[in-house]
Amino acid sequence: MQHEMRAEYWETDTEQSPPWPVKTWHMVRQGERAAMCGRELRPDARGLSDAEWGRTPEPMCHTCGALYLREVP
Ligand SMILES: [Zn+2]
């Protein structure tokens, strides 16, 4: 099972253009749109390799982290 990190952004007013500040990183199974915790993420949300999990300055989703660690040996 392949995973990637996807960004959840702070709610921003639509006047503002990207990039928006990242609020939380979630983990998404490859090919799926919703994060493993069930949160729907923007289709254009920034993605990162799952190797970056734990290395970003922004916080990570605890639910995604727990599920991810269960799926990855
Ligand atoms: Zn999550």
PDB file of C-alpha atoms and ligand atoms in Angstrom:
ATOM      1  CA  MET A   1       0.000   0.000   0.000  1.00  0.00           C
ATOM      2  CA  GLN A   2       1.392   3.321  -1.071  1.00  0.00           C
ATOM      3  CA  HIS A   3       0.701   6.488   0.890  1.00  0.00           C
ATOM      4  CA  GLU A   4       1.358  10.149   0.471  1.00  0.00           C
ATOM      5  CA  MET A   5       1.041  13.173   2.672  1.00  0.00           C
ATOM      6  CA  ARG A   6      -1.505  15.798   1.744  1.00  0.00           C
ATOM      7  CA  ALA A   7      -1.932  19.269   3.178  1.00  0.00           C
ATOM      8  CA  GLU A   8      -4.971  20.650   4.944  1.00  0.00           C
ATOM      9  CA  TYR A   9      -4.943  24.435   4.747  1.00  0.00           C
ATOM     10  CA  TRP A  10      -6.084  27.076   7.146  1.00  0.00           C
ATOM     11  CA  GLU A  11      -9.484  28.375   6.119  1.00  0.00           C
ATOM     12  CA  THR A  12      -8.665  31.352   3.974  1.00  0.00           C
ATOM     13  CA  ASP A  13     -10.794  33.989   2.409  1.00  0.00           C
ATOM     14  CA  THR A  14     -11.175  33.401  -1.285  1.00  0.00           C
ATOM     15  CA  GLU A  15      -9.574  36.746  -2.083  1.00  0.00           C
ATOM     16  CA  GLN A  16      -6.255  35.301  -1.128  1.00  0.00           C
ATOM     17  CA  SER A  17      -4.399  33.267  -3.692  1.00  0.00           C
ATOM     18  CA  PRO A  18      -2.328  30.164  -3.064  1.00  0.00           C
ATOM     19  CA  PRO A  19      -0.153  29.027  -1.498  1.00  0.00           C
ATOM     20  CA  TRP A  20      -2.147  29.049   1.706  1.00  0.00           C
ATOM     21  CA  PRO A  21      -0.480  28.206   4.989  1.00  0.00           C
ATOM     22  CA  VAL A  22      -0.587  24.511   5.840  1.00  0.00           C
ATOM     23  CA  LYS A  23      -2.602  23.715   8.950  1.00  0.00           C
ATOM     24  CA  THR A  24      -2.093  19.967   9.255  1.00  0.00           C
ATOM     25  CA  TRP A  25      -0.595  17.169   7.221  1.00  0.00           C
ATOM     26  CA  HIS A  26      -2.747  14.126   6.621  1.00  0.00           C
ATOM     27  CA  MET A  27      -1.901  10.741   5.186  1.00  0.00           C
ATOM     28  CA  VAL A  28      -3.775   9.557   2.115  1.00  0.00           C
ATOM     29  CA  ARG A  29      -3.752   6.113   0.536  1.00  0.00           C
ATOM     30  CA  GLN A  30      -2.606   6.415  -3.051  1.00  0.00           C
ATOM     31  CA  GLY A  31      -5.502   6.947  -5.412  1.00  0.00           C
ATOM     32  CA  GLU A  32      -7.899   8.091  -2.691  1.00  0.00           C
ATOM     33  CA  ARG A  33      -9.132  11.619  -2.154  1.00  0.00           C
ATOM     34  CA  ALA A  34      -9.989  11.571   1.520  1.00  0.00           C
ATOM     35  CA  ALA A  35      -7.386  11.331   4.219  1.00  0.00           C
ATOM     36  CA  MET A  36      -7.175   8.134   6.272  1.00  0.00           C
ATOM     37  CA  CYS A  37      -8.912   9.938   9.140  1.00  0.00           C
ATOM     38  CA  GLY A  38     -11.844  10.649   6.823  1.00  0.00           C
ATOM     39  CA  ARG A  39     -11.208  14.317   6.177  1.00  0.00           C
ATOM     40  CA  GLU A  40     -11.871  15.500   2.643  1.00  0.00           C
ATOM     41  CA  LEU A  41      -8.912  17.391   1.287  1.00  0.00           C
ATOM     42  CA  ARG A  42      -8.761  19.849  -1.553  1.00  0.00           C
ATOM     43  CA  PRO A  43      -8.027  18.098  -4.854  1.00  0.00           C
ATOM     44  CA  ASP A  44      -5.220  20.597  -5.406  1.00  0.00           C
ATOM     45  CA  ALA A  45      -3.768  20.198  -1.930  1.00  0.00           C
ATOM     46  CA  ARG A  46      -0.020  20.009  -1.838  1.00  0.00           C
ATOM     47  CA  GLY A  47       1.376  16.497  -1.576  1.00  0.00           C
ATOM     48  CA  LEU A  48       4.560  15.147  -0.077  1.00  0.00           C
ATOM     49  CA  SER A  49       6.212  11.772   0.059  1.00  0.00           C
ATOM     50  CA  ASP A  50       5.247   9.784   3.144  1.00  0.00           C
ATOM     51  CA  ALA A  51       8.968   9.736   3.952  1.00  0.00           C
ATOM     52  CA  GLU A  52       8.469  13.318   5.136  1.00  0.00           C
ATOM     53  CA  TRP A  53       6.071  12.210   7.879  1.00  0.00           C
ATOM     54  CA  GLY A  54       7.324  13.722  11.130  1.00  0.00           C
ATOM     55  CA  ARG A  55       9.754  16.057   9.397  1.00  0.00           C
ATOM     56  CA  THR A  56       7.518  18.974   8.524  1.00  0.00           C
ATOM     57  CA  PRO A  57       7.353  22.158  10.573  1.00  0.00           C
ATOM     58  CA  GLU A  58       3.545  21.937  10.501  1.00  0.00           C
ATOM     59  CA  PRO A  59       1.723  19.463  12.749  1.00  0.00           C
ATOM     60  CA  MET A  60       0.526  16.069  11.567  1.00  0.00           C
ATOM     61  CA  CYS A  61      -2.873  14.525  12.020  1.00  0.00           C
ATOM     62  CA  HIS A  62      -2.732  12.100  14.955  1.00  0.00           C
ATOM     63  CA  THR A  63      -5.486   9.863  13.608  1.00  0.00           C
ATOM     64  CA  CYS A  64      -3.774   9.541  10.237  1.00  0.00           C
ATOM     65  CA  GLY A  65      -0.473   8.866  11.971  1.00  0.00           C
ATOM     66  CA  ALA A  66      -1.887   6.024  14.044  1.00  0.00           C
ATOM     67  CA  LEU A  67      -3.589   4.396  11.043  1.00  0.00           C
ATOM     68  CA  TYR A  68      -0.569   4.885   8.836  1.00  0.00           C
ATOM     69  CA  LEU A  69       1.807   3.256  11.287  1.00  0.00           C
ATOM     70  CA  ARG A  70      -0.511   0.255  11.419  1.00  0.00           C
ATOM     71  CA  GLU A  71      -0.369  -0.186   7.643  1.00  0.00           C
ATOM     72  CA  VAL A  72       3.321   0.368   7.187  1.00  0.00           C
ATOM     73  CA  PRO A  73       5.692  -2.312   8.403  1.00  0.00           C
TER      74      PRO A  73
HETATM   75 ZN    ZN B   1      -5.913  13.000   9.105  1.00  0.00          ZN
END
